[in-house]
Amino acid sequence: YMNDRIDTLDEFDASFIFKQYNRSDKMNDACKIALMKYLCLSDDLKENELNLLDNLVREYVVKNVYFSFFKKMDRQLIVKYHMYDKKFVEYHGKPNERINIVYKKNDDEIAIEEMLEMYPGIYVRQFVIFFGDNIYYEVHRLDEEEILHKDVLVYNDIVNEDNSRYDMINKMQSSLIYYEEKELIEEMKAYHGLDYVTKQLFARV
């Protein structure tokens, strides 16, 4: 399986790889990544499929290997692996290239970084992004001006009703942007209360 095969895995192929993986988890990365992507993009996973996806994602996350399709997986796995605050820029090229990303976040200075090759020919840069953030970026080969890809990352998702720090910060940011003063004050109080309780709990340990 090459990169194009990873991108075009169909139900028949996925079923075959699924059976092979259940017999033995000793299969190559291309097959695992293809199956992982297929499961991430699938709706209404069965329990055994969700467990398999959980195992596969864990295997790559512990190796610090990430792919943009992780953001499409089941919500409970997004929460489990702390993907809810991340956006991914992913570029598919040739193996062993030197790929740079040039980006500008909001009013920050322009930054240039080399993207990580997560799998031969797949280059990824992850960002932590909050409500209202905009990241303009271009992808180039090292020392070349040709733009291979360009786009903008924005956080415009509906703010979740969870009580994680990340969601609470996004709620405050949303209220600030839309001049919802009353809501902002309430959210700041709630965040301060969570911060106080957390400090008290850890102080007792």
PDB file of C-alpha atoms in Angstrom:
ATOM      1  CA  TYR A   1       0.000   0.000   0.000  1.00  0.00           C
ATOM      2  CA  MET A   2       1.385   3.345  -1.069  1.00  0.00           C
ATOM      3  CA  ASN A   3      -0.013   6.770  -0.165  1.00  0.00           C
ATOM      4  CA  ASP A   4      -2.696   6.659  -2.854  1.00  0.00           C
ATOM      5  CA  ARG A   5      -3.829   3.269  -1.565  1.00  0.00           C
ATOM      6  CA  ILE A   6      -4.142   4.688   1.937  1.00  0.00           C
ATOM      7  CA  ASP A   7      -6.346   7.438   0.517  1.00  0.00           C
ATOM      8  CA  THR A   8      -8.626   5.115  -1.483  1.00  0.00           C
ATOM      9  CA  LEU A   9      -9.222   2.143   0.807  1.00  0.00           C
ATOM     10  CA  ASP A  10     -12.693   0.718   0.152  1.00  0.00           C
ATOM     11  CA  GLU A  11     -14.982  -1.386   2.326  1.00  0.00           C
ATOM     12  CA  PHE A  12     -13.765  -4.674   0.849  1.00  0.00           C
ATOM     13  CA  ASP A  13     -10.106  -3.828   1.491  1.00  0.00           C
ATOM     14  CA  ALA A  14     -10.912  -2.603   4.995  1.00  0.00           C
ATOM     15  CA  SER A  15     -12.760  -5.817   5.806  1.00  0.00           C
ATOM     16  CA  PHE A  16      -9.807  -7.892   4.596  1.00  0.00           C
ATOM     17  CA  ILE A  17      -7.259  -5.887   6.623  1.00  0.00           C
ATOM     18  CA  PHE A  18      -9.567  -5.960   9.647  1.00  0.00           C
ATOM     19  CA  LYS A  19      -9.621  -9.767   9.558  1.00  0.00           C
ATOM     20  CA  GLN A  20      -5.857  -9.941   9.085  1.00  0.00           C
ATOM     21  CA  TYR A  21      -5.265  -7.600  12.017  1.00  0.00           C
ATOM     22  CA  ASN A  22      -7.530  -9.669  14.272  1.00  0.00           C
ATOM     23  CA  ARG A  23      -5.465 -12.739  13.450  1.00  0.00           C
ATOM     24  CA  SER A  24      -2.211 -10.934  14.128  1.00  0.00           C
ATOM     25  CA  ASP A  25      -1.289  -7.308  14.769  1.00  0.00           C
ATOM     26  CA  LYS A  26       1.980  -7.843  12.885  1.00  0.00           C
ATOM     27  CA  MET A  27       1.180  -5.940   9.709  1.00  0.00           C
ATOM     28  CA  ASN A  28       2.960  -3.061   8.029  1.00  0.00           C
ATOM     29  CA  ASP A  29       2.313   0.596   8.742  1.00  0.00           C
ATOM     30  CA  ALA A  30       0.621   1.230   5.397  1.00  0.00           C
ATOM     31  CA  CYS A  31      -2.106  -1.322   6.125  1.00  0.00           C
ATOM     32  CA  LYS A  32      -2.567  -0.085   9.687  1.00  0.00           C
ATOM     33  CA  ILE A  33      -2.778   3.555   8.621  1.00  0.00           C
ATOM     34  CA  ALA A  34      -5.190   2.729   5.795  1.00  0.00           C
ATOM     35  CA  LEU A  35      -7.454   0.824   8.181  1.00  0.00           C
ATOM     36  CA  MET A  36      -7.162   3.528  10.821  1.00  0.00           C
ATOM     37  CA  LYS A  37      -8.177   6.207   8.310  1.00  0.00           C
ATOM     38  CA  TYR A  38     -11.098   4.118   7.081  1.00  0.00           C
ATOM     39  CA  LEU A  39     -12.389   3.649  10.632  1.00  0.00           C
ATOM     40  CA  CYS A  40     -11.891   7.326  11.487  1.00  0.00           C
ATOM     41  CA  LEU A  41     -14.033   8.334   8.514  1.00  0.00           C
ATOM     42  CA  SER A  42     -16.723   5.712   9.159  1.00  0.00           C
ATOM     43  CA  ASP A  43     -19.948   6.399  11.033  1.00  0.00           C
ATOM     44  CA  ASP A  44     -21.598   4.226  13.678  1.00  0.00           C
ATOM     45  CA  LEU A  45     -18.682   1.934  14.434  1.00  0.00           C
ATOM     46  CA  LYS A  46     -19.405  -1.369  16.106  1.00  0.00           C
ATOM     47  CA  GLU A  47     -17.830  -1.964  19.502  1.00  0.00           C
ATOM     48  CA  ASN A  48     -15.085  -4.209  18.120  1.00  0.00           C
ATOM     49  CA  GLU A  49     -14.301  -1.659  15.392  1.00  0.00           C
ATOM     50  CA  LEU A  50     -14.125   1.161  17.926  1.00  0.00           C
ATOM     51  CA  ASN A  51     -11.822  -0.914  20.144  1.00  0.00           C
ATOM     52  CA  LEU A  52      -9.580  -1.664  17.171  1.00  0.00           C
ATOM     53  CA  LEU A  53      -9.436   2.017  16.243  1.00  0.00           C
ATOM     54  CA  ASP A  54      -8.616   2.854  19.856  1.00  0.00           C
ATOM     55  CA  ASN A  55      -5.695   0.410  19.791  1.00  0.00           C
ATOM     56  CA  LEU A  56      -4.387   1.717  16.478  1.00  0.00           C
ATOM     57  CA  VAL A  57      -4.594   5.380  17.464  1.00  0.00           C
ATOM     58  CA  ARG A  58      -2.881   4.646  20.779  1.00  0.00           C
ATOM     59  CA  GLU A  59      -0.064   2.842  18.961  1.00  0.00           C
ATOM     60  CA  TYR A  60       0.711   5.892  16.821  1.00  0.00           C
ATOM     61  CA  VAL A  61       0.045   8.609  19.380  1.00  0.00           C
ATOM     62  CA  VAL A  62       2.583   7.109  21.799  1.00  0.00           C
ATOM     63  CA  LYS A  63       5.090   7.341  18.936  1.00  0.00           C
ATOM     64  CA  ASN A  64       4.065  10.992  18.440  1.00  0.00           C
ATOM     65  CA  VAL A  65       2.692  10.221  14.978  1.00  0.00           C
ATOM     66  CA  TYR A  66      -0.428  12.156  13.988  1.00  0.00           C
ATOM     67  CA  PHE A  67      -2.623  12.425  10.894  1.00  0.00           C
ATOM     68  CA  SER A  68      -5.289  14.948   9.938  1.00  0.00           C
ATOM     69  CA  PHE A  69      -7.995  12.259   9.774  1.00  0.00           C
ATOM     70  CA  PHE A  70      -7.710  11.811  13.555  1.00  0.00           C
ATOM     71  CA  LYS A  71     -10.050  14.804  13.815  1.00  0.00           C
ATOM     72  CA  LYS A  72     -12.763  12.745  12.084  1.00  0.00           C
ATOM     73  CA  MET A  73     -12.752   9.823  14.518  1.00  0.00           C
ATOM     74  CA  ASP A  74     -15.380   9.052  17.132  1.00  0.00           C
ATOM     75  CA  ARG A  75     -15.854  11.895  19.629  1.00  0.00           C
ATOM     76  CA  GLN A  76     -14.966   9.776  22.652  1.00  0.00           C
ATOM     77  CA  LEU A  77     -11.568   8.968  21.124  1.00  0.00           C
ATOM     78  CA  ILE A  78     -11.002  12.623  20.242  1.00  0.00           C
ATOM     79  CA  VAL A  79     -11.505  13.429  23.920  1.00  0.00           C
ATOM     80  CA  LYS A  80      -9.466  10.452  25.126  1.00  0.00           C
ATOM     81  CA  TYR A  81      -6.438  11.417  23.029  1.00  0.00           C
ATOM     82  CA  HIS A  82      -6.846  15.195  23.519  1.00  0.00           C
ATOM     83  CA  MET A  83      -7.423  15.943  19.843  1.00  0.00           C
ATOM     84  CA  TYR A  84     -10.202  18.463  20.498  1.00  0.00           C
ATOM     85  CA  ASP A  85      -7.810  21.417  20.689  1.00  0.00           C
ATOM     86  CA  LYS A  86      -5.731  20.501  17.635  1.00  0.00           C
ATOM     87  CA  LYS A  87      -5.827  21.241  13.926  1.00  0.00           C
ATOM     88  CA  PHE A  88      -3.571  19.483  11.437  1.00  0.00           C
ATOM     89  CA  VAL A  89      -1.952  20.656   8.228  1.00  0.00           C
ATOM     90  CA  GLU A  90      -1.135  17.605   6.129  1.00  0.00           C
ATOM     91  CA  TYR A  91       0.760  17.543   2.840  1.00  0.00           C
ATOM     92  CA  HIS A  92       1.241  14.472   0.646  1.00  0.00           C
ATOM     93  CA  GLY A  93       4.418  14.487  -1.427  1.00  0.00           C
ATOM     94  CA  LYS A  94       7.384  12.260  -2.157  1.00  0.00           C
ATOM     95  CA  PRO A  95       9.229  10.370   0.589  1.00  0.00           C
ATOM     96  CA  ASN A  96      12.274  11.961   2.228  1.00  0.00           C
ATOM     97  CA  GLU A  97      11.582  15.503   1.051  1.00  0.00           C
ATOM     98  CA  ARG A  98      12.339  18.578   3.157  1.00  0.00           C
ATOM     99  CA  ILE A  99       9.001  20.351   3.462  1.00  0.00           C
ATOM    100  CA  ASN A 100       8.546  23.720   5.161  1.00  0.00           C
ATOM    101  CA  ILE A 101       5.391  25.402   6.363  1.00  0.00           C
ATOM    102  CA  VAL A 102       5.257  29.196   6.448  1.00  0.00           C
ATOM    103  CA  TYR A 103       2.440  30.433   8.663  1.00  0.00           C
ATOM    104  CA  LYS A 104       1.032  33.462  10.430  1.00  0.00           C
ATOM    105  CA  LYS A 105      -1.309  33.103  13.408  1.00  0.00           C
ATOM    106  CA  ASN A 106      -3.581  36.090  13.973  1.00  0.00           C
ATOM    107  CA  ASP A 107      -1.326  39.136  14.465  1.00  0.00           C
ATOM    108  CA  ASP A 108       1.803  37.146  15.313  1.00  0.00           C
ATOM    109  CA  GLU A 109       4.998  37.297  13.292  1.00  0.00           C
ATOM    110  CA  ILE A 110       5.413  35.011  10.277  1.00  0.00           C
ATOM    111  CA  ALA A 111       7.010  31.701  11.284  1.00  0.00           C
ATOM    112  CA  ILE A 112       8.781  29.039   9.226  1.00  0.00           C
ATOM    113  CA  GLU A 113       9.114  25.436  10.389  1.00  0.00           C
ATOM    114  CA  GLU A 114       9.958  22.114   8.835  1.00  0.00           C
ATOM    115  CA  MET A 115       7.036  19.690   8.738  1.00  0.00           C
ATOM    116  CA  LEU A 116       7.439  16.222  10.223  1.00  0.00           C
ATOM    117  CA  GLU A 117       7.304  13.221   7.913  1.00  0.00           C
ATOM    118  CA  MET A 118       4.853  10.982   9.780  1.00  0.00           C
ATOM    119  CA  TYR A 119       4.921   8.283   7.091  1.00  0.00           C
ATOM    120  CA  PRO A 120       6.909   8.208   3.837  1.00  0.00           C
ATOM    121  CA  GLY A 121       5.512  11.082   1.796  1.00  0.00           C
ATOM    122  CA  ILE A 122       3.031  12.330   4.429  1.00  0.00           C
ATOM    123  CA  TYR A 123       4.082  15.547   6.181  1.00  0.00           C
ATOM    124  CA  VAL A 124       2.177  16.994   9.122  1.00  0.00           C
ATOM    125  CA  ARG A 125       2.245  20.063  11.342  1.00  0.00           C
ATOM    126  CA  GLN A 126      -0.186  20.281  14.237  1.00  0.00           C
ATOM    127  CA  PHE A 127      -1.484  23.452  15.863  1.00  0.00           C
ATOM    128  CA  VAL A 128      -3.399  24.198  19.044  1.00  0.00           C
ATOM    129  CA  ILE A 129      -6.130  26.610  18.045  1.00  0.00           C
ATOM    130  CA  PHE A 130      -8.821  28.491  19.951  1.00  0.00           C
ATOM    131  CA  PHE A 131     -12.114  30.098  19.006  1.00  0.00           C
ATOM    132  CA  GLY A 132     -11.507  33.075  16.731  1.00  0.00           C
ATOM    133  CA  ASP A 133      -7.971  32.053  15.759  1.00  0.00           C
ATOM    134  CA  ASN A 134      -6.862  32.237  12.133  1.00  0.00           C
ATOM    135  CA  ILE A 135      -3.691  30.606  10.829  1.00  0.00           C
ATOM    136  CA  TYR A 136      -2.701  31.435   7.260  1.00  0.00           C
ATOM    137  CA  TYR A 137      -0.153  29.020   5.850  1.00  0.00           C
ATOM    138  CA  GLU A 138       1.781  27.989   2.768  1.00  0.00           C
ATOM    139  CA  VAL A 139       3.670  24.746   2.152  1.00  0.00           C
ATOM    140  CA  HIS A 140       7.004  24.835   0.281  1.00  0.00           C
ATOM    141  CA  ARG A 141       9.910  22.541  -0.416  1.00  0.00           C
ATOM    142  CA  LEU A 142      13.012  23.603   1.468  1.00  0.00           C
ATOM    143  CA  ASP A 143      14.714  26.586  -0.222  1.00  0.00           C
ATOM    144  CA  GLU A 144      12.095  26.743  -2.998  1.00  0.00           C
ATOM    145  CA  GLU A 145       9.546  29.506  -3.581  1.00  0.00           C
ATOM    146  CA  GLU A 146       6.921  27.364  -5.321  1.00  0.00           C
ATOM    147  CA  ILE A 147       3.763  27.119  -3.209  1.00  0.00           C
ATOM    148  CA  LEU A 148       2.737  23.475  -2.991  1.00  0.00           C
ATOM    149  CA  HIS A 149      -0.379  24.180  -0.975  1.00  0.00           C
ATOM    150  CA  LYS A 150      -1.912  27.091   0.898  1.00  0.00           C
ATOM    151  CA  ASP A 151      -4.982  27.549   3.043  1.00  0.00           C
ATOM    152  CA  VAL A 152      -6.215  29.016   6.303  1.00  0.00           C
ATOM    153  CA  LEU A 153      -7.054  27.207   9.534  1.00  0.00           C
ATOM    154  CA  VAL A 154      -9.899  28.716  11.507  1.00  0.00           C
ATOM    155  CA  TYR A 155     -11.699  27.736  14.673  1.00  0.00           C
ATOM    156  CA  ASN A 156     -15.355  28.283  13.920  1.00  0.00           C
ATOM    157  CA  ASP A 157     -16.796  25.093  15.400  1.00  0.00           C
ATOM    158  CA  ILE A 158     -19.779  25.249  17.694  1.00  0.00           C
ATOM    159  CA  VAL A 159     -18.409  25.605  21.207  1.00  0.00           C
ATOM    160  CA  ASN A 160     -19.048  22.370  23.086  1.00  0.00           C
ATOM    161  CA  GLU A 161     -20.968  22.269  26.329  1.00  0.00           C
ATOM    162  CA  ASP A 162     -18.183  20.327  28.034  1.00  0.00           C
ATOM    163  CA  ASN A 163     -16.522  21.712  31.140  1.00  0.00           C
ATOM    164  CA  SER A 164     -12.921  21.140  30.135  1.00  0.00           C
ATOM    165  CA  ARG A 165     -10.546  24.085  30.456  1.00  0.00           C
ATOM    166  CA  TYR A 166     -10.225  24.191  26.680  1.00  0.00           C
ATOM    167  CA  ASP A 167     -13.974  24.462  26.142  1.00  0.00           C
ATOM    168  CA  MET A 168     -14.326  27.052  28.892  1.00  0.00           C
ATOM    169  CA  ILE A 169     -11.595  29.201  27.322  1.00  0.00           C
ATOM    170  CA  ASN A 170     -13.340  28.930  23.948  1.00  0.00           C
ATOM    171  CA  LYS A 171     -16.644  29.995  25.492  1.00  0.00           C
ATOM    172  CA  MET A 172     -14.969  33.046  27.018  1.00  0.00           C
ATOM    173  CA  GLN A 173     -13.272  33.855  23.719  1.00  0.00           C
ATOM    174  CA  SER A 174     -16.578  33.532  21.859  1.00  0.00           C
ATOM    175  CA  SER A 175     -18.347  35.820  24.329  1.00  0.00           C
ATOM    176  CA  LEU A 176     -15.514  38.343  24.065  1.00  0.00           C
ATOM    177  CA  ILE A 177     -15.632  38.394  20.261  1.00  0.00           C
ATOM    178  CA  TYR A 178     -19.413  38.782  20.154  1.00  0.00           C
ATOM    179  CA  TYR A 179     -19.551  41.326  23.012  1.00  0.00           C
ATOM    180  CA  GLU A 180     -21.644  39.053  25.238  1.00  0.00           C
ATOM    181  CA  GLU A 181     -20.584  40.744  28.466  1.00  0.00           C
ATOM    182  CA  LYS A 182     -22.977  38.966  30.829  1.00  0.00           C
ATOM    183  CA  GLU A 183     -22.048  35.522  29.503  1.00  0.00           C
ATOM    184  CA  LEU A 184     -18.351  36.411  29.630  1.00  0.00           C
ATOM    185  CA  ILE A 185     -18.552  37.370  33.309  1.00  0.00           C
ATOM    186  CA  GLU A 186     -20.356  34.131  34.185  1.00  0.00           C
ATOM    187  CA  GLU A 187     -17.851  32.057  32.218  1.00  0.00           C
ATOM    188  CA  MET A 188     -14.906  33.813  33.880  1.00  0.00           C
ATOM    189  CA  LYS A 189     -16.401  33.076  37.302  1.00  0.00           C
ATOM    190  CA  ALA A 190     -16.883  29.418  36.379  1.00  0.00           C
ATOM    191  CA  TYR A 191     -13.311  29.162  35.075  1.00  0.00           C
ATOM    192  CA  HIS A 192     -11.924  30.835  38.191  1.00  0.00           C
ATOM    193  CA  GLY A 193     -13.948  28.431  40.345  1.00  0.00           C
ATOM    194  CA  LEU A 194     -12.581  25.414  38.474  1.00  0.00           C
ATOM    195  CA  ASP A 195      -9.050  26.767  38.804  1.00  0.00           C
ATOM    196  CA  TYR A 196      -9.503  27.287  42.559  1.00  0.00           C
ATOM    197  CA  VAL A 197     -10.935  23.793  43.117  1.00  0.00           C
ATOM    198  CA  THR A 198      -8.127  22.215  41.089  1.00  0.00           C
ATOM    199  CA  LYS A 199      -5.457  24.013  43.129  1.00  0.00           C
ATOM    200  CA  GLN A 200      -7.126  22.947  46.380  1.00  0.00           C
ATOM    201  CA  LEU A 201      -7.273  19.315  45.290  1.00  0.00           C
ATOM    202  CA  PHE A 202      -3.616  19.214  44.294  1.00  0.00           C
ATOM    203  CA  ALA A 203      -2.615  21.040  47.467  1.00  0.00           C
ATOM    204  CA  ARG A 204      -3.921  18.075  49.466  1.00  0.00           C
ATOM    205  CA  VAL A 205      -1.886  15.505  47.543  1.00  0.00           C
TER     206      VAL A 205
END
